[in-house]
PDB file of C-alpha atoms in Angstrom:
ATOM      1  CA  THR J   1       0.000   0.000   0.000  1.00 65.00           C
ATOM      2  CA  LYS J   2       3.098   2.239   0.033  1.00 84.00           C
ATOM      3  CA  GLY J   3       2.040   3.464   3.455  1.00 90.00           C
ATOM      4  CA  ASN J   4      -1.174   4.976   2.168  1.00 95.00           C
ATOM      5  CA  THR J   5      -3.810   5.378   4.841  1.00 96.00           C
ATOM      6  CA  PRO J   6      -7.538   5.280   4.143  1.00 98.00           C
ATOM      7  CA  ALA J   7      -7.360   9.100   4.020  1.00 98.00           C
ATOM      8  CA  HIS J   8      -4.716   8.886   1.269  1.00 96.00           C
ATOM      9  CA  TRP J   9      -6.921   6.538  -0.747  1.00 97.00           C
ATOM     10  CA  ALA J  10     -10.008   8.709  -0.292  1.00 98.00           C
ATOM     11  CA  ALA J  11      -8.078  11.834  -1.350  1.00 98.00           C
ATOM     12  CA  LEU J  12      -6.480  10.039  -4.291  1.00 96.00           C
ATOM     13  CA  ARG J  13      -9.902   8.983  -5.581  1.00 97.00           C
ATOM     14  CA  GLY J  14     -11.753  12.209  -4.739  1.00 98.00           C
ATOM     15  CA  TYR J  15     -14.046  10.851  -2.020  1.00 98.00           C
ATOM     16  CA  ALA J  16     -14.610  13.864   0.220  1.00 98.00           C
ATOM     17  CA  SER J  17     -17.406  12.152   2.151  1.00 98.00           C
ATOM     18  CA  CYS J  18     -14.979   9.400   3.141  1.00 98.00           C
ATOM     19  CA  ILE J  19     -12.450  11.992   4.340  1.00 98.00           C
ATOM     20  CA  THR J  20     -15.171  13.594   6.450  1.00 98.00           C
ATOM     21  CA  ALA J  21     -16.169  10.215   7.905  1.00 98.00           C
ATOM     22  CA  LEU J  22     -12.542   9.379   8.693  1.00 98.00           C
ATOM     23  CA  SER J  23     -12.011  12.751  10.324  1.00 98.00           C
ATOM     24  CA  GLU J  24     -15.158  12.397  12.429  1.00 98.00           C
ATOM     25  CA  ARG J  25     -13.813   9.066  13.676  1.00 98.00           C
ATOM     26  CA  GLY J  26     -10.459  10.503  14.696  1.00 97.00           C
ATOM     27  CA  ALA J  27      -8.270   9.604  11.727  1.00 97.00           C
ATOM     28  CA  ASN J  28      -5.013  11.529  11.391  1.00 96.00           C
ATOM     29  CA  LEU J  29      -5.275  13.439   8.106  1.00 96.00           C
ATOM     30  CA  ASN J  30      -1.613  14.507   8.127  1.00 93.00           C
ATOM     31  CA  VAL J  31       0.011  11.088   7.801  1.00 91.00           C
ATOM     32  CA  ILE J  32       2.939  11.003   5.391  1.00 87.00           C
ATOM     33  CA  ASN J  33       3.141   7.839   3.274  1.00 87.00           C
ATOM     34  CA  LYS J  34       6.297   6.021   2.122  1.00 85.00           C
ATOM     35  CA  SER J  35       6.503   8.331  -0.900  1.00 80.00           C
ATOM     36  CA  LEU J  36       6.387  11.189   1.614  1.00 79.00           C
ATOM     37  CA  ALA J  37       3.010  12.526   0.481  1.00 85.00           C
ATOM     38  CA  THR J  38       0.008  13.558   2.556  1.00 91.00           C
ATOM     39  CA  PRO J  39      -3.670  13.169   1.691  1.00 95.00           C
ATOM     40  CA  THR J  40      -3.704  16.932   1.004  1.00 95.00           C
ATOM     41  CA  ASN J  41      -0.971  16.476  -1.627  1.00 91.00           C
ATOM     42  CA  PHE J  42      -3.067  13.772  -3.294  1.00 93.00           C
ATOM     43  CA  ALA J  43      -6.261  15.850  -3.261  1.00 96.00           C
ATOM     44  CA  ALA J  44      -4.520  18.912  -4.688  1.00 95.00           C
ATOM     45  CA  SER J  45      -2.706  17.026  -7.430  1.00 93.00           C
ATOM     46  CA  GLY J  46      -5.945  15.266  -8.379  1.00 96.00           C
ATOM     47  CA  GLY J  47      -7.943  18.483  -8.569  1.00 97.00           C
ATOM     48  CA  PHE J  48     -10.384  17.466  -5.838  1.00 98.00           C
ATOM     49  CA  LYS J  49     -11.730  20.697  -4.314  1.00 98.00           C
ATOM     50  CA  LYS J  50     -14.275  18.971  -2.066  1.00 98.00           C
ATOM     51  CA  CYS J  51     -11.501  16.801  -0.656  1.00 98.00           C
ATOM     52  CA  ILE J  52      -9.400  19.880   0.113  1.00 98.00           C
ATOM     53  CA  THR J  53     -12.378  21.397   1.942  1.00 98.00           C
ATOM     54  CA  ALA J  54     -13.002  18.190   3.904  1.00 98.00           C
ATOM     55  CA  LEU J  55      -9.316  17.860   4.783  1.00 98.00           C
ATOM     56  CA  ALA J  56      -9.175  21.483   5.949  1.00 98.00           C
ATOM     57  CA  LYS J  57     -12.289  21.026   8.098  1.00 98.00           C
ATOM     58  CA  GLY J  58     -10.660  17.927   9.562  1.00 98.00           C
ATOM     59  CA  GLY J  59      -7.543  19.877  10.548  1.00 96.00           C
ATOM     60  CA  ALA J  60      -5.171  18.743   7.799  1.00 96.00           C
ATOM     61  CA  ASP J  61      -2.090  20.847   7.095  1.00 92.00           C
ATOM     62  CA  MET J  62      -2.683  22.836   3.907  1.00 94.00           C
ATOM     63  CA  ASN J  63       0.988  23.800   3.529  1.00 88.00           C
ATOM     64  CA  GLU J  64       2.809  20.507   3.747  1.00 77.00           C
ATOM     65  CA  GLY J  65       5.453  20.228   1.059  1.00 63.00           C
ATOM     66  CA  VAL J  66       7.313  16.992   1.397  1.00 62.00           C
ATOM     67  CA  PRO J  67      10.508  15.652  -0.211  1.00 55.00           C
ATOM     68  CA  LEU J  68      10.206  13.302  -3.189  1.00 52.00           C
ATOM     69  CA  PHE J  69       6.565  14.207  -3.762  1.00 51.00           C
ATOM     70  CA  GLY J  70       7.930  17.688  -3.739  1.00 72.00           C
ATOM     71  CA  THR J  71       5.514  20.490  -4.239  1.00 80.00           C
ATOM     72  CA  THR J  72       3.139  22.042  -1.769  1.00 89.00           C
ATOM     73  CA  PRO J  73      -0.583  21.488  -2.320  1.00 93.00           C
ATOM     74  CA  ALA J  74      -0.893  25.104  -3.516  1.00 94.00           C
ATOM     75  CA  GLY J  75       2.013  24.596  -5.915  1.00 92.00           C
ATOM     76  CA  GLU J  76       0.402  21.467  -7.326  1.00 91.00           C
ATOM     77  CA  ALA J  77      -2.927  23.225  -7.859  1.00 95.00           C
ATOM     78  CA  ALA J  78      -1.241  26.299  -9.349  1.00 96.00           C
ATOM     79  CA  GLU J  79       0.817  24.367 -11.892  1.00 93.00           C
ATOM     80  CA  ALA J  80      -2.101  22.150 -12.926  1.00 94.00           C
ATOM     81  CA  GLY J  81      -4.463  25.105 -13.326  1.00 96.00           C
ATOM     82  CA  TYR J  82      -6.942  23.882 -10.709  1.00 97.00           C
ATOM     83  CA  VAL J  83      -8.645  27.207  -9.961  1.00 97.00           C
ATOM     84  CA  LYS J  84     -11.267  25.805  -7.574  1.00 98.00           C
ATOM     85  CA  VAL J  85      -8.689  23.749  -5.672  1.00 98.00           C
ATOM     86  CA  LEU J  86      -6.392  26.743  -5.319  1.00 98.00           C
ATOM     87  CA  GLN J  87      -9.338  28.824  -4.066  1.00 98.00           C
ATOM     88  CA  ALA J  88     -10.187  26.128  -1.501  1.00 98.00           C
ATOM     89  CA  LEU J  89      -6.572  26.131  -0.340  1.00 97.00           C
ATOM     90  CA  LEU J  90      -6.633  29.933  -0.076  1.00 96.00           C
ATOM     91  CA  ASP J  91      -9.895  29.769   1.881  1.00 97.00           C
ATOM     92  CA  ALA J  92      -8.275  27.230   4.228  1.00 97.00           C
ATOM     93  CA  GLY J  93      -5.341  29.547   4.880  1.00 95.00           C
ATOM     94  CA  ALA J  94      -2.646  27.959   2.720  1.00 95.00           C
ATOM     95  CA  ASP J  95       0.526  30.035   2.445  1.00 94.00           C
ATOM     96  CA  MET J  96       0.847  31.233  -1.143  1.00 95.00           C
ATOM     97  CA  ASN J  97       4.526  32.107  -0.633  1.00 94.00           C
ATOM     98  CA  LYS J  98       5.681  28.795   0.848  1.00 91.00           C
ATOM     99  CA  GLN J  99       8.465  27.262  -1.190  1.00 89.00           C
ATOM    100  CA  ASP J 100       8.349  23.545  -1.788  1.00 85.00           C
ATOM    101  CA  CYS J 101      10.876  20.815  -1.085  1.00 78.00           C
ATOM    102  CA  THR J 102      11.824  20.087  -4.679  1.00 75.00           C
ATOM    103  CA  TRP J 103      15.230  20.792  -6.116  1.00 71.00           C
ATOM    104  CA  TRP J 104      13.904  24.117  -7.408  1.00 74.00           C
ATOM    105  CA  SER J 105      12.349  25.152  -4.077  1.00 85.00           C
ATOM    106  CA  ALA J 106       9.537  26.773  -6.030  1.00 90.00           C
ATOM    107  CA  ALA J 107       6.634  28.751  -4.566  1.00 93.00           C
ATOM    108  CA  PRO J 108       3.130  28.546  -6.068  1.00 95.00           C
ATOM    109  CA  VAL J 109       3.913  31.579  -8.297  1.00 96.00           C
ATOM    110  CA  HIS J 110       6.789  29.671  -9.911  1.00 95.00           C
ATOM    111  CA  ARG J 111       4.556  26.649 -10.450  1.00 94.00           C
ATOM    112  CA  ALA J 112       1.814  28.864 -11.896  1.00 96.00           C
ATOM    113  CA  ALA J 113       4.337  30.439 -14.263  1.00 97.00           C
ATOM    114  CA  MET J 114       5.350  26.943 -15.425  1.00 95.00           C
ATOM    115  CA  GLY J 115       1.723  25.916 -15.874  1.00 95.00           C
ATOM    116  CA  GLY J 116       0.780  29.048 -17.786  1.00 96.00           C
ATOM    117  CA  ASP J 117      -2.724  29.637 -16.407  1.00 96.00           C
ATOM    118  CA  VAL J 118      -3.283  33.408 -16.301  1.00 97.00           C
ATOM    119  CA  LYS J 119      -6.314  33.140 -13.992  1.00 97.00           C
ATOM    120  CA  ILE J 120      -4.234  31.187 -11.460  1.00 98.00           C
ATOM    121  CA  MET J 121      -1.471  33.796 -11.583  1.00 98.00           C
ATOM    122  CA  GLN J 122      -4.010  36.579 -11.080  1.00 98.00           C
ATOM    123  CA  MET J 123      -5.483  34.702  -8.095  1.00 97.00           C
ATOM    124  CA  LEU J 124      -2.029  34.427  -6.548  1.00 98.00           C
ATOM    125  CA  LEU J 125      -1.384  38.125  -7.158  1.00 97.00           C
ATOM    126  CA  GLU J 126      -4.687  39.057  -5.507  1.00 97.00           C
ATOM    127  CA  ALA J 127      -3.849  36.745  -2.585  1.00 96.00           C
ATOM    128  CA  GLY J 128      -0.646  38.673  -1.967  1.00 96.00           C
ATOM    129  CA  ALA J 129       1.849  36.178  -3.369  1.00 97.00           C
ATOM    130  CA  ASN J 130       5.292  37.610  -4.056  1.00 96.00           C
ATOM    131  CA  MET J 131       5.473  37.906  -7.843  1.00 97.00           C
ATOM    132  CA  SER J 132       9.254  38.489  -7.680  1.00 96.00           C
ATOM    133  CA  SER J 133       9.970  35.505  -5.455  1.00 94.00           C
ATOM    134  CA  LYS J 134      13.246  33.716  -6.185  1.00 94.00           C
ATOM    135  CA  THR J 135      13.817  29.998  -5.851  1.00 91.00           C
ATOM    136  CA  ARG J 136      16.397  29.129  -3.207  1.00 83.00           C
ATOM    137  CA  ASN J 137      18.642  26.985  -5.375  1.00 81.00           C
ATOM    138  CA  ARG J 138      18.856  28.782  -8.700  1.00 85.00           C
ATOM    139  CA  LYS J 139      17.418  32.200  -7.815  1.00 91.00           C
ATOM    140  CA  LYS J 140      14.852  31.963 -10.611  1.00 94.00           C
ATOM    141  CA  THR J 141      11.793  34.215 -10.595  1.00 95.00           C
ATOM    142  CA  PRO J 142       8.343  33.459 -12.017  1.00 97.00           C
ATOM    143  CA  ALA J 143       9.414  35.496 -15.057  1.00 97.00           C
ATOM    144  CA  HIS J 144      12.231  33.021 -15.753  1.00 96.00           C
ATOM    145  CA  PHE J 145       9.805  30.100 -15.713  1.00 95.00           C
ATOM    146  CA  ALA J 146       7.154  31.893 -17.783  1.00 97.00           C
ATOM    147  CA  ALA J 147       9.650  33.003 -20.425  1.00 97.00           C
ATOM    148  CA  GLY J 148      11.220  29.555 -20.557  1.00 96.00           C
ATOM    149  CA  ALA J 149       7.826  27.984 -21.181  1.00 96.00           C
ATOM    150  CA  GLY J 150       6.637  30.638 -23.652  1.00 97.00           C
ATOM    151  CA  HIS J 151       3.773  31.851 -21.449  1.00 97.00           C
ATOM    152  CA  ILE J 152       3.273  35.389 -22.713  1.00 97.00           C
ATOM    153  CA  GLY J 153       0.037  35.847 -20.747  1.00 98.00           C
ATOM    154  CA  ILE J 154       1.914  35.185 -17.502  1.00 98.00           C
ATOM    155  CA  MET J 155       4.592  37.671 -18.558  1.00 97.00           C
ATOM    156  CA  LYS J 156       1.861  40.288 -19.034  1.00 98.00           C
ATOM    157  CA  VAL J 157       0.421  39.622 -15.549  1.00 98.00           C
ATOM    158  CA  LEU J 158       3.893  39.961 -14.050  1.00 98.00           C
ATOM    159  CA  HIS J 159       4.581  43.169 -15.985  1.00 97.00           C
ATOM    160  CA  ASP J 160       1.222  44.664 -15.005  1.00 97.00           C
ATOM    161  CA  ALA J 161       2.013  43.809 -11.372  1.00 97.00           C
ATOM    162  CA  GLY J 162       5.169  45.888 -11.593  1.00 96.00           C
ATOM    163  CA  VAL J 163       7.662  43.042 -11.710  1.00 96.00           C
ATOM    164  CA  ASP J 164      11.033  43.925 -13.191  1.00 93.00           C
ATOM    165  CA  LEU J 165      11.258  41.548 -16.146  1.00 94.00           C
ATOM    166  CA  SER J 166      14.919  42.335 -16.809  1.00 90.00           C
ATOM    167  CA  MET J 167      16.136  40.449 -13.745  1.00 80.00           C
TER     168      MET J 167
END
């Protein structure tokens, strides 16, 4: 089972009602499996908004970014373009500036720049995310990732937000 708990399986499959039932019966929703992922990581990467809401109500950590699995739940949602999931994470208090545990140490704005979804980038901007954030390892900004992926719409959002695109 790779250390997956029932909460992992419910989040992986999008069964929010099961997460609620597990939470009501005292299940730990922050267990890290053998791949070092939490149920919140699974729900975010699968695009399951209702699972994120159920996990948050059950006290799950919305900011956990774990090695090997890598990105934070907000980073996963931002890169995949899951607007509703990202909104649920925002509503649950997820930190939109938290850098992940991947080699890049990317924040959700870097992941959004890679993914290219303008609406996601605008959501992050409105949520107060640092649009000039630099990754720890390579000191790359969202502009580096957007330019490298050809995401002109993201470049426009960054420019309009006052980001220096020459850095």
